Amino acid sequence: MKRTMMSLIGVAAALGAVTGVAAVTAPGGGAQEAPRSSSLLPVQRSALLCPAPTSSEVGQTDYTAFAPKGAAAGADGKKGTAQLLPAGTVKDAGGTDNGKGKKSTGKNGKGADAAAGQAVAPRDTKPVVPLQEAGKPVTTSTDSPDAPALVGAADGTLAPGWTVQQTTSVAAGAGRGLLGLSCTTPDTTFWFPGVSTATDRQDYVHLTNPDPTPAVVDLQLRGKDGSLGGSAGEDITVPPHTTVPVLLSTLTTAPTTNASLQVVAREGRIGAAVQATDSKLGSDWLPAAADPSPSVVLPGIPKDATSVRLVALAPGESDADLKVQLATPTGLITPAGLESLHLKSGMTAAVDLKDVTKGEAGSLVLTPSGGGSKAPVSAALRVTRGKGAKQEMAFIPATRPVEQRATAADNRDKGSTLSLVAPEKGKDAKVKVTASAGSGGGTPVTKTYTVKGGTSLDVAPPTPQGLKGTYALTVEPAAGSGPVYAARMLARPQGGVPAFTVQTLPDDRGTVLVPTAGQDLSVLTK
């Protein structure tokens, strides 16, 4: 009898534990209020992955790590840790490093089959940008063409909102320009509208495995007629704590200028980002777009953009009809000649919007057209500044709204522009923006902005008093504020080239909804 009762209690405890984990890890689709018997608590652990920055001999990469101050208390009373460690690489059967300008071959001579290669441990295991305290950025730099990918985690007080910015400046060559990326969180599915396998582009998708077990990944490219024939991106094995770059042009026999890439981890989880290099327009990182949704927002088109290209995909089984609008400082307008956009199921469409901003900052808003299907869509923009041989490109993917907080690291005294957009008419957004202390000193400064519903606002963000080094920007909507989306542009001219990069600022998901769980033995008798 005693043994039976103990078994029942053990089963009930296990059920309670499973329920708690499911609630913590369930995907969040929007801002939540904690229901009765639930609590909104800070996360206790977070993970980030940074891809290998560049193979250029004339490139320099800056890493900036930051965690918002006062975000949480450690579960065990300790302040927590946050650091990145170098990841391993994969050599192919011929012994050449993937991702250094050489094509990687796999099964049947196509694609990149990491399982056929050899995982090589990193030469250096020293932690990169380890944080000691919240509220103050930590920075480091490297000019090594063999700088590795980085895999890291944060816990305790440093876990909620932990952000790492990777910014690379390449002075010359085909990949010249400014490449910026907020290091990504691991996941199982990623969407990349805007990739290319054309002859003037060299796009690598970097797959990084943070876990101690192998990940198995499938890559699928879609063009204007659907899946690209000759795709060979199945069963790519990414060894534990290792990165594998895959050249997208090796996955298909049909060069395609405007395509979409879907990355799916069938086993394990990964981080994924695309490094795009154009022979005329320089290079930058294309981050994954937000999960497909019937309505998407792409914030932060610079006011001096000389060319804007929209690439969109309807990945579901239904076509999508979209209303295309530009949120300007004065309201929502419809770009001339683009009242609507029809996306066929499973196919990629591209539209050149040219100089759509006409000298005013703007953000693109895509919503289902009246009475049309509410099929989910994924989208991204390729934005160009400059003219002729002095052009530079960057990418703006669709992003999630800022529900509670978002952070942009690596801001300098000059060169940063913060974009805020409230896409819904009549729903103004009130936003608090905090400039952190500098990495070398300075006092935080806070400023509040109001964005009228249906408009976009570009501002030079506040800077810390007595700033030394770099600083972080934290964006927090006020309670009851209308939906708001954000992006940050970094501009660092290079010899007449208006080099720049844009990072969208999705909510950092620094809190999770945790239900209050208790034992209920009655479930075992029903």
Short mmCIF file of C-alpha atoms in Angstrom, two decimals:
data_model
loop_
_atom_site.label_atom_id
_atom_site.label_comp_id
_atom_site.label_asym_id
_atom_site.label_seq_id
_atom_site.Cartn_x
_atom_site.Cartn_y
_atom_site.Cartn_z
CA MET A 1 0.00 0.00 0.00
CA LYS A 2 2.79 2.36 0.98
CA ARG A 3 4.71 1.58 -2.24
CA THR A 4 1.57 2.18 -4.36
CA MET A 5 0.89 5.56 -2.74
CA MET A 6 4.50 6.65 -3.29
CA SER A 7 4.24 5.69 -6.98
CA LEU A 8 1.05 7.73 -7.39
CA ILE A 9 2.69 10.76 -5.81
CA GLY A 10 5.68 10.39 -8.13
CA VAL A 11 3.43 10.23 -11.21
CA ALA A 12 1.50 13.30 -10.07
CA ALA A 13 4.72 15.24 -9.48
CA ALA A 14 5.97 14.27 -12.95
CA LEU A 15 2.74 15.43 -14.56
CA GLY A 16 3.03 18.75 -12.74
CA ALA A 17 6.62 19.17 -13.93
CA VAL A 18 5.70 18.43 -17.54
CA THR A 19 2.84 20.94 -17.37
CA GLY A 20 5.18 23.63 -16.06
CA VAL A 21 7.78 23.05 -18.79
CA ALA A 22 5.15 23.11 -21.54
CA ALA A 23 3.87 26.46 -20.35
CA VAL A 24 7.34 27.99 -20.12
CA THR A 25 8.42 26.87 -23.58
CA ALA A 26 5.16 27.49 -25.43
CA PRO A 27 5.64 30.01 -28.27
CA GLY A 28 4.38 33.51 -27.56
CA GLY A 29 2.25 35.14 -30.21
CA GLY A 30 1.78 38.49 -28.52
CA ALA A 31 1.77 40.42 -25.29
CA GLN A 32 0.19 38.41 -22.52
CA GLU A 33 -1.35 39.24 -19.19
CA ALA A 34 -0.83 36.61 -16.55
CA PRO A 35 -4.16 34.83 -15.97
CA ARG A 36 -5.29 33.83 -12.51
CA SER A 37 -2.91 31.30 -10.90
CA SER A 38 -0.13 32.29 -13.33
CA SER A 39 2.85 34.60 -13.08
CA LEU A 40 4.86 36.53 -15.66
CA LEU A 41 8.45 35.87 -14.61
CA PRO A 42 11.89 36.70 -16.04
CA VAL A 43 13.62 33.93 -17.96
CA GLN A 44 16.43 32.24 -16.06
CA ARG A 45 18.48 31.17 -19.09
CA SER A 46 18.92 32.37 -22.67
CA ALA A 47 21.14 31.33 -25.59
CA LEU A 48 22.69 33.21 -28.53
CA LEU A 49 24.62 32.19 -31.65
CA CYS A 50 26.90 34.43 -33.75
CA PRO A 51 28.04 33.20 -37.19
CA ALA A 52 31.64 33.46 -38.40
CA PRO A 53 31.92 37.17 -39.35
CA THR A 54 34.12 37.37 -42.47
CA SER A 55 37.00 35.73 -44.31
CA SER A 56 38.30 39.10 -45.58
CA GLU A 57 41.90 40.04 -44.86
CA VAL A 58 40.80 43.70 -44.53
CA GLY A 59 37.83 43.21 -42.22
CA GLN A 60 37.39 44.15 -38.57
CA THR A 61 34.61 42.84 -36.36
CA ASP A 62 33.34 44.45 -33.16
CA TYR A 63 31.31 42.44 -30.64
CA THR A 64 29.14 44.25 -28.09
CA ALA A 65 27.30 42.38 -25.31
CA PHE A 66 24.64 43.91 -23.08
CA ALA A 67 21.91 42.95 -20.61
CA PRO A 68 19.32 45.48 -19.34
CA LYS A 69 19.78 46.53 -15.74
CA GLY A 70 17.28 45.44 -13.09
CA ALA A 71 15.61 42.88 -15.36
CA ALA A 72 15.53 39.98 -12.92
CA ALA A 73 16.84 38.34 -9.81
CA GLY A 74 18.74 35.09 -10.09
CA ALA A 75 16.89 31.97 -9.08
CA ASP A 76 19.61 31.16 -6.54
CA GLY A 77 20.38 34.71 -5.50
CA LYS A 78 23.48 34.94 -7.70
CA LYS A 79 23.92 37.62 -10.33
CA GLY A 80 24.41 35.14 -13.18
CA THR A 81 26.84 34.72 -16.06
CA ALA A 82 26.80 35.54 -19.80
CA GLN A 83 29.47 34.66 -22.31
CA LEU A 84 30.13 33.31 -25.80
CA LEU A 85 32.58 30.54 -26.71
CA PRO A 86 34.17 29.76 -30.11
CA ALA A 87 32.41 27.04 -32.11
CA GLY A 88 34.04 24.35 -34.18
CA THR A 89 34.05 24.22 -37.98
CA VAL A 90 33.64 21.48 -40.59
CA LYS A 91 36.25 20.51 -43.17
CA ASP A 92 35.06 18.73 -46.29
CA ALA A 93 36.57 15.54 -47.66
CA GLY A 94 39.27 17.56 -49.45
CA GLY A 95 40.28 19.28 -46.22
CA THR A 96 39.29 22.85 -47.17
CA ASP A 97 37.31 25.05 -44.83
CA ASN A 98 33.72 25.66 -45.89
CA GLY A 99 32.60 29.27 -46.05
CA LYS A 100 35.93 30.66 -47.28
CA GLY A 101 34.90 31.20 -50.86
CA LYS A 102 35.01 27.54 -51.90
CA LYS A 103 32.01 25.43 -52.75
CA SER A 104 31.24 22.60 -50.36
CA THR A 105 30.11 19.35 -51.95
CA GLY A 106 28.04 16.62 -50.44
CA LYS A 107 26.01 13.68 -51.61
CA ASN A 108 25.98 13.31 -55.40
CA GLY A 109 28.29 16.32 -55.63
CA LYS A 110 25.52 18.71 -54.60
CA GLY A 111 24.94 20.89 -51.59
CA ALA A 112 26.84 20.72 -48.34
CA ASP A 113 26.77 17.41 -46.49
CA ALA A 114 28.55 18.05 -43.22
CA ALA A 115 28.22 14.38 -42.32
CA ALA A 116 30.79 13.63 -45.06
CA GLY A 117 33.24 16.12 -43.56
CA GLN A 118 35.28 16.35 -40.41
CA ALA A 119 34.34 18.48 -37.40
CA VAL A 120 37.32 20.52 -36.20
CA ALA A 121 37.40 21.91 -32.68
CA PRO A 122 38.12 25.64 -32.26
CA ARG A 123 41.76 26.63 -31.77
CA ASP A 124 40.85 28.99 -28.94
CA THR A 125 38.37 28.34 -26.15
CA LYS A 126 38.66 31.71 -24.42
CA PRO A 127 35.26 33.32 -23.63
CA VAL A 128 34.26 36.29 -25.80
CA VAL A 129 32.59 39.44 -24.35
CA PRO A 130 31.75 37.90 -20.96
CA LEU A 131 29.40 40.15 -18.99
CA GLN A 132 30.09 40.93 -15.35
CA GLU A 133 27.11 43.17 -14.68
CA ALA A 134 23.85 44.30 -16.23
CA GLY A 135 23.40 47.82 -17.57
CA LYS A 136 26.91 48.28 -18.98
CA PRO A 137 28.07 47.00 -22.41
CA VAL A 138 31.23 44.94 -22.88
CA THR A 139 33.11 45.11 -26.19
CA THR A 140 35.93 43.38 -28.02
CA SER A 141 37.32 43.42 -31.58
CA THR A 142 39.08 41.08 -33.98
CA ASP A 143 40.62 41.50 -37.43
CA SER A 144 41.28 37.80 -37.96
CA PRO A 145 39.96 36.38 -41.26
CA ASP A 146 39.51 33.08 -39.40
CA ALA A 147 37.37 34.45 -36.56
CA PRO A 148 35.06 31.58 -35.53
CA ALA A 149 31.34 31.39 -34.98
CA LEU A 150 30.34 31.84 -31.34
CA VAL A 151 27.93 29.88 -29.14
CA GLY A 152 26.90 31.12 -25.72
CA ALA A 153 24.40 31.30 -22.90
CA ALA A 154 23.37 33.62 -20.08
CA ASP A 155 21.67 32.84 -16.79
CA GLY A 156 20.40 34.55 -13.67
CA THR A 157 20.11 38.34 -13.75
CA LEU A 158 21.92 38.53 -17.10
CA ALA A 159 19.57 36.18 -18.99
CA PRO A 160 16.53 38.45 -19.64
CA GLY A 161 17.25 40.68 -22.63
CA TRP A 162 20.85 39.49 -23.15
CA THR A 163 21.89 40.91 -26.54
CA VAL A 164 25.08 40.62 -28.60
CA GLN A 165 25.72 42.76 -31.68
CA GLN A 166 28.25 41.64 -34.30
CA THR A 167 29.37 44.52 -36.54
CA THR A 168 31.95 43.98 -39.29
CA SER A 169 33.59 46.64 -41.45
CA VAL A 170 35.23 45.43 -44.68
CA ALA A 171 37.31 48.15 -46.32
CA ALA A 172 37.70 46.72 -49.83
CA GLY A 173 36.88 43.85 -52.13
CA ALA A 174 33.62 42.29 -53.28
CA GLY A 175 32.36 42.10 -49.70
CA ARG A 176 33.18 45.70 -48.78
CA GLY A 177 30.77 47.59 -46.60
CA LEU A 178 29.25 47.39 -43.13
CA LEU A 179 27.75 44.09 -41.99
CA GLY A 180 25.63 44.07 -38.84
CA LEU A 181 23.78 41.30 -37.04
CA SER A 182 22.10 40.81 -33.70
CA CYS A 183 23.24 37.33 -32.75
CA THR A 184 20.34 34.88 -33.03
CA THR A 185 18.54 32.55 -30.66
CA PRO A 186 18.42 28.85 -31.59
CA ASP A 187 15.23 27.53 -33.16
CA THR A 188 13.96 24.85 -35.53
CA THR A 189 12.49 26.89 -38.43
CA PHE A 190 13.72 30.05 -40.19
CA TRP A 191 12.44 32.03 -43.20
CA PHE A 192 14.72 34.16 -45.41
CA PRO A 193 12.90 36.07 -48.18
CA GLY A 194 15.41 38.02 -50.29
CA VAL A 195 18.17 35.48 -50.85
CA SER A 196 19.70 35.05 -54.28
CA THR A 197 21.59 32.44 -56.31
CA ALA A 198 22.30 34.84 -59.20
CA THR A 199 25.80 35.10 -60.62
CA ASP A 200 26.35 38.57 -59.11
CA ARG A 201 25.49 37.35 -55.60
CA GLN A 202 27.24 34.97 -53.25
CA ASP A 203 24.90 34.02 -50.40
CA TYR A 204 25.95 31.68 -47.60
CA VAL A 205 23.55 30.41 -44.96
CA HIS A 206 25.45 29.81 -41.71
CA LEU A 207 24.05 26.93 -39.62
CA THR A 208 25.31 26.76 -36.03
CA ASN A 209 24.48 24.00 -33.55
CA PRO A 210 24.60 25.05 -29.86
CA ASP A 211 23.84 21.61 -28.41
CA PRO A 212 25.88 18.49 -27.54
CA THR A 213 24.01 16.33 -30.08
CA PRO A 214 24.04 16.61 -33.91
CA ALA A 215 21.35 18.58 -35.75
CA VAL A 216 19.92 17.50 -39.11
CA VAL A 217 18.78 20.35 -41.36
CA ASP A 218 16.82 20.69 -44.62
CA LEU A 219 17.10 23.74 -46.89
CA GLN A 220 14.44 24.63 -49.46
CA LEU A 221 14.63 27.44 -52.01
CA ARG A 222 11.50 28.93 -53.63
CA GLY A 223 11.46 31.22 -56.64
CA LYS A 224 8.71 32.88 -58.68
CA ASP A 225 7.47 29.50 -59.91
CA GLY A 226 7.73 27.64 -56.63
CA SER A 227 10.39 25.22 -55.44
CA LEU A 228 13.62 25.62 -57.40
CA GLY A 229 14.44 22.52 -59.43
CA GLY A 230 17.65 20.74 -58.55
CA SER A 231 17.58 21.69 -54.88
CA ALA A 232 19.99 19.52 -52.92
CA GLY A 233 19.76 20.84 -49.39
CA GLU A 234 18.44 17.79 -47.54
CA ASP A 235 19.98 15.91 -44.63
CA ILE A 236 22.70 18.43 -43.77
CA THR A 237 24.29 17.29 -40.52
CA VAL A 238 25.60 19.99 -38.22
CA PRO A 239 27.86 18.43 -35.56
CA PRO A 240 27.59 19.49 -31.89
CA HIS A 241 28.90 22.98 -31.02
CA THR A 242 29.85 23.48 -34.67
CA THR A 243 29.00 25.78 -37.59
CA VAL A 244 28.44 24.82 -41.24
CA PRO A 245 28.23 27.50 -43.99
CA VAL A 246 26.36 26.45 -47.14
CA LEU A 247 26.69 28.34 -50.43
CA LEU A 248 23.11 28.64 -51.72
CA SER A 249 24.06 28.55 -55.40
CA THR A 250 25.21 24.95 -54.92
CA LEU A 251 21.66 23.92 -54.02
CA THR A 252 20.11 24.58 -57.42
CA THR A 253 20.99 24.52 -61.10
CA ALA A 254 18.80 27.55 -61.85
CA PRO A 255 20.36 30.95 -60.96
CA THR A 256 17.59 33.04 -59.37
CA THR A 257 17.78 36.72 -58.47
CA ASN A 258 14.88 36.84 -56.00
CA ALA A 259 14.25 33.76 -53.91
CA SER A 260 13.15 32.66 -50.44
CA LEU A 261 14.95 30.16 -48.24
CA GLN A 262 13.33 27.97 -45.62
CA VAL A 263 15.60 26.35 -43.03
CA VAL A 264 14.15 23.47 -41.01
CA ALA A 265 15.98 21.50 -38.32
CA ARG A 266 14.39 18.03 -38.38
CA GLU A 267 16.58 16.94 -35.49
CA GLY A 268 17.92 19.26 -32.83
CA ARG A 269 17.95 23.04 -33.12
CA ILE A 270 20.23 25.59 -34.76
CA GLY A 271 20.91 29.26 -35.31
CA ALA A 272 20.74 30.48 -38.90
CA ALA A 273 21.70 33.69 -40.73
CA VAL A 274 22.48 34.50 -44.38
CA GLN A 275 25.57 36.45 -45.40
CA ALA A 276 24.85 38.10 -48.77
CA THR A 277 27.59 39.56 -50.98
CA ASP A 278 26.77 41.51 -54.13
CA SER A 279 29.47 42.31 -56.70
CA LYS A 280 28.23 45.93 -56.98
CA LEU A 281 26.28 46.65 -53.79
CA GLY A 282 28.61 45.36 -51.10
CA SER A 283 27.52 42.92 -48.42
CA ASP A 284 25.45 42.54 -45.27
CA TRP A 285 23.68 39.97 -43.13
CA LEU A 286 20.12 38.95 -43.95
CA PRO A 287 18.53 37.88 -40.64
CA ALA A 288 15.55 35.55 -40.50
CA ALA A 289 12.14 37.17 -40.87
CA ALA A 290 9.47 36.88 -38.20
CA ASP A 291 7.22 33.83 -38.39
CA PRO A 292 4.78 34.10 -41.33
CA SER A 293 1.69 36.15 -40.46
CA PRO A 294 -1.29 37.67 -42.36
CA SER A 295 0.04 41.17 -41.53
CA VAL A 296 3.72 42.11 -41.44
CA VAL A 297 5.67 45.28 -40.69
CA LEU A 298 9.13 46.14 -42.04
CA PRO A 299 10.42 49.17 -40.08
CA GLY A 300 13.32 51.52 -40.67
CA ILE A 301 13.64 52.40 -44.38
CA PRO A 302 16.20 55.25 -44.46
CA LYS A 303 14.96 58.59 -45.77
CA ASP A 304 17.80 58.72 -48.31
CA ALA A 305 17.22 55.21 -49.71
CA THR A 306 17.84 55.27 -53.46
CA SER A 307 16.35 51.83 -54.09
CA VAL A 308 14.03 49.50 -52.16
CA ARG A 309 13.09 45.99 -53.24
CA LEU A 310 10.33 43.98 -51.55
CA VAL A 311 10.59 40.18 -51.65
CA ALA A 312 7.62 38.25 -50.24
CA LEU A 313 6.37 34.68 -50.01
CA ALA A 314 3.06 33.00 -49.13
CA PRO A 315 4.36 29.72 -47.68
CA GLY A 316 0.97 28.17 -46.91
CA GLU A 317 -1.57 26.41 -49.10
CA SER A 318 -3.53 29.58 -49.94
CA ASP A 319 -2.73 32.63 -52.06
CA ALA A 320 -2.39 35.96 -50.29
CA ASP A 321 -3.72 39.35 -51.40
CA LEU A 322 -2.03 42.21 -49.60
CA LYS A 323 -2.60 45.90 -49.19
CA VAL A 324 0.75 47.69 -49.43
CA GLN A 325 1.20 50.89 -47.42
CA LEU A 326 4.10 53.08 -46.38
CA ALA A 327 3.94 54.54 -42.88
CA THR A 328 5.43 58.03 -43.20
CA PRO A 329 5.92 60.77 -40.57
CA THR A 330 2.48 62.13 -41.49
CA GLY A 331 0.43 58.98 -42.08
CA LEU A 332 -0.12 55.87 -44.18
CA ILE A 333 0.16 56.22 -47.96
CA THR A 334 -0.08 53.78 -50.84
CA PRO A 335 3.01 53.66 -53.09
CA ALA A 336 2.17 54.76 -56.62
CA GLY A 337 1.20 51.82 -58.82
CA LEU A 338 1.22 49.31 -55.95
CA GLU A 339 -2.24 49.39 -54.44
CA SER A 340 -2.17 45.63 -53.86
CA LEU A 341 0.13 42.64 -54.13
CA HIS A 342 -0.95 39.10 -55.04
CA LEU A 343 1.21 36.24 -53.76
CA LYS A 344 0.67 32.75 -55.14
CA SER A 345 0.92 29.90 -52.70
CA GLY A 346 4.49 28.62 -52.32
CA MET A 347 5.92 31.19 -54.73
CA THR A 348 8.21 34.18 -54.24
CA ALA A 349 7.31 37.60 -55.63
CA ALA A 350 9.58 40.65 -55.90
CA VAL A 351 8.61 44.29 -56.41
CA ASP A 352 11.01 47.18 -56.99
CA LEU A 353 9.73 50.15 -54.98
CA LYS A 354 12.58 52.39 -56.19
CA ASP A 355 13.01 55.53 -54.03
CA VAL A 356 9.69 54.94 -52.27
CA THR A 357 10.48 57.14 -49.25
CA LYS A 358 10.98 60.30 -51.37
CA GLY A 359 13.30 61.83 -48.80
CA GLU A 360 11.17 60.92 -45.77
CA ALA A 361 11.80 58.08 -43.35
CA GLY A 362 9.26 55.28 -43.65
CA SER A 363 8.24 51.74 -42.78
CA LEU A 364 6.40 49.26 -44.98
CA VAL A 365 3.11 47.79 -43.72
CA LEU A 366 1.51 44.77 -45.43
CA THR A 367 -2.05 43.78 -44.45
CA PRO A 368 -4.72 41.52 -45.99
CA SER A 369 -6.70 43.41 -48.63
CA GLY A 370 -10.41 43.94 -47.98
CA GLY A 371 -12.31 40.66 -48.06
CA GLY A 372 -9.23 38.75 -49.19
CA SER A 373 -7.60 35.68 -47.75
CA LYS A 374 -5.71 36.05 -44.48
CA ALA A 375 -2.98 33.66 -45.58
CA PRO A 376 0.31 34.05 -43.70
CA VAL A 377 3.19 35.74 -45.52
CA SER A 378 6.90 36.28 -44.98
CA ALA A 379 8.74 39.31 -46.36
CA ALA A 380 11.99 41.28 -46.40
CA LEU A 381 13.38 44.42 -48.01
CA ARG A 382 16.70 45.01 -49.72
CA VAL A 383 17.54 48.67 -49.24
CA THR A 384 20.24 50.56 -51.11
CA ARG A 385 21.88 53.92 -50.33
CA GLY A 386 24.22 55.84 -52.63
CA LYS A 387 24.61 55.86 -56.40
CA GLY A 388 26.81 54.35 -59.07
CA ALA A 389 29.98 52.73 -57.75
CA LYS A 390 29.30 54.26 -54.30
CA GLN A 391 26.32 52.09 -53.38
CA GLU A 392 25.79 49.96 -50.29
CA MET A 393 22.97 47.55 -49.43
CA ALA A 394 21.28 46.34 -46.24
CA PHE A 395 18.28 44.15 -45.44
CA ILE A 396 15.13 44.72 -43.37
CA PRO A 397 13.14 41.54 -42.60
CA ALA A 398 9.62 41.53 -41.23
CA THR A 399 9.83 41.64 -37.45
CA ARG A 400 7.80 41.10 -34.27
CA PRO A 401 6.38 44.07 -32.33
CA VAL A 402 8.07 45.37 -29.20
CA GLU A 403 5.67 44.14 -26.54
CA GLN A 404 7.66 44.76 -23.37
CA ARG A 405 11.28 45.51 -24.27
CA ALA A 406 13.85 45.37 -27.09
CA THR A 407 17.54 46.27 -27.18
CA ALA A 408 20.05 47.45 -29.79
CA ALA A 409 23.72 47.20 -28.79
CA ASP A 410 26.79 48.86 -30.40
CA ASN A 411 25.75 52.50 -30.70
CA ARG A 412 28.35 55.27 -30.96
CA ASP A 413 28.26 59.01 -30.31
CA LYS A 414 27.10 59.50 -33.92
CA GLY A 415 25.77 57.32 -36.70
CA SER A 416 22.73 55.68 -35.10
CA THR A 417 19.12 56.30 -36.17
CA LEU A 418 16.19 54.81 -34.28
CA SER A 419 12.99 54.08 -36.23
CA LEU A 420 9.65 53.61 -34.46
CA VAL A 421 6.39 52.81 -36.25
CA ALA A 422 2.84 52.55 -34.89
CA PRO A 423 1.11 50.83 -37.86
CA GLU A 424 -2.52 51.02 -36.70
CA LYS A 425 -4.51 54.22 -37.19
CA GLY A 426 -5.90 55.68 -33.99
CA LYS A 427 -3.55 53.64 -31.80
CA ASP A 428 -0.72 55.90 -30.72
CA ALA A 429 2.40 54.39 -29.19
CA LYS A 430 4.23 55.92 -26.25
CA VAL A 431 7.78 54.59 -26.01
CA LYS A 432 10.51 54.99 -23.41
CA VAL A 433 14.04 54.84 -24.87
CA THR A 434 16.99 54.43 -22.52
CA ALA A 435 20.60 54.98 -23.51
CA SER A 436 22.72 52.78 -21.23
CA ALA A 437 26.01 53.64 -19.63
CA GLY A 438 28.91 53.50 -22.08
CA SER A 439 31.33 50.59 -22.24
CA GLY A 440 34.07 52.98 -21.05
CA GLY A 441 31.94 55.24 -18.88
CA GLY A 442 28.93 57.52 -18.89
CA THR A 443 25.55 58.01 -17.21
CA PRO A 444 22.32 56.52 -18.63
CA VAL A 445 19.77 58.88 -20.20
CA THR A 446 16.07 58.22 -20.82
CA LYS A 447 13.74 59.95 -23.26
CA THR A 448 10.08 59.29 -24.13
CA TYR A 449 8.63 59.50 -27.64
CA THR A 450 5.02 59.43 -28.84
CA VAL A 451 4.35 57.89 -32.25
CA LYS A 452 0.96 58.76 -33.70
CA GLY A 453 -1.03 55.77 -34.96
CA GLY A 454 -0.40 55.12 -38.65
CA THR A 455 2.94 56.95 -38.72
CA SER A 456 6.67 56.26 -38.60
CA LEU A 457 9.17 58.29 -36.58
CA ASP A 458 12.93 58.49 -37.11
CA VAL A 459 15.05 60.06 -34.36
CA ALA A 460 18.66 60.47 -33.39
CA PRO A 461 18.55 58.45 -30.16
CA PRO A 462 19.64 59.85 -26.80
CA THR A 463 23.28 59.37 -25.79
CA PRO A 464 24.62 58.83 -22.27
CA GLN A 465 26.05 61.83 -20.44
CA GLY A 466 29.84 61.72 -20.55
CA LEU A 467 29.81 58.81 -23.02
CA LYS A 468 32.98 56.80 -23.47
CA GLY A 469 32.95 53.82 -25.80
CA THR A 470 29.74 52.24 -27.10
CA TYR A 471 26.29 52.04 -25.54
CA ALA A 472 23.00 50.18 -25.86
CA LEU A 473 19.49 51.42 -26.57
CA THR A 474 16.55 49.84 -24.75
CA VAL A 475 13.03 50.42 -26.13
CA GLU A 476 10.02 49.91 -23.83
CA PRO A 477 6.40 50.70 -24.79
CA ALA A 478 4.25 52.24 -22.05
CA ALA A 479 1.40 50.25 -20.55
CA GLY A 480 -1.69 50.52 -22.77
CA SER A 481 0.36 51.75 -25.72
CA GLY A 482 -0.66 50.85 -29.26
CA PRO A 483 1.42 48.30 -31.20
CA VAL A 484 4.93 49.53 -32.01
CA TYR A 485 7.75 48.15 -34.14
CA ALA A 486 11.36 49.32 -34.12
CA ALA A 487 14.65 49.23 -36.01
CA ARG A 488 18.07 50.79 -35.62
CA MET A 489 20.34 51.92 -38.48
CA LEU A 490 24.12 52.22 -38.11
CA ALA A 491 25.84 54.47 -40.65
CA ARG A 492 29.64 54.45 -40.94
CA PRO A 493 30.80 55.94 -44.26
CA GLN A 494 33.79 54.30 -45.97
CA GLY A 495 35.70 56.44 -48.45
CA GLY A 496 32.62 57.99 -50.02
CA VAL A 497 30.50 54.84 -49.75
CA PRO A 498 27.46 55.40 -47.45
CA ALA A 499 28.10 52.12 -45.61
CA PHE A 500 25.24 51.16 -43.30
CA THR A 501 23.35 48.29 -41.73
CA VAL A 502 19.87 47.97 -40.22
CA GLN A 503 18.84 45.76 -37.30
CA THR A 504 15.16 45.25 -36.49
CA LEU A 505 14.31 45.21 -32.77
CA PRO A 506 11.82 42.45 -31.96
CA ASP A 507 10.67 41.91 -28.40
CA ASP A 508 13.43 40.18 -26.41
CA ARG A 509 10.98 37.72 -24.80
CA GLY A 510 12.73 38.25 -21.50
CA THR A 511 9.70 37.02 -19.55
CA VAL A 512 7.66 33.83 -19.65
CA LEU A 513 4.19 32.94 -18.42
CA VAL A 514 4.54 30.35 -15.67
CA PRO A 515 1.35 28.69 -14.33
CA THR A 516 1.01 27.87 -10.68
CA ALA A 517 1.05 24.06 -10.62
CA GLY A 518 -0.02 21.73 -7.87
CA GLN A 519 -0.53 18.03 -7.35
CA ASP A 520 -4.00 16.69 -8.14
CA LEU A 521 -4.18 12.94 -7.55
CA SER A 522 -7.79 12.86 -8.75
CA VAL A 523 -6.59 12.89 -12.37
CA LEU A 524 -5.23 9.40 -11.83
CA THR A 525 -8.69 8.01 -10.96
CA LYS A 526 -10.63 9.45 -13.89
#
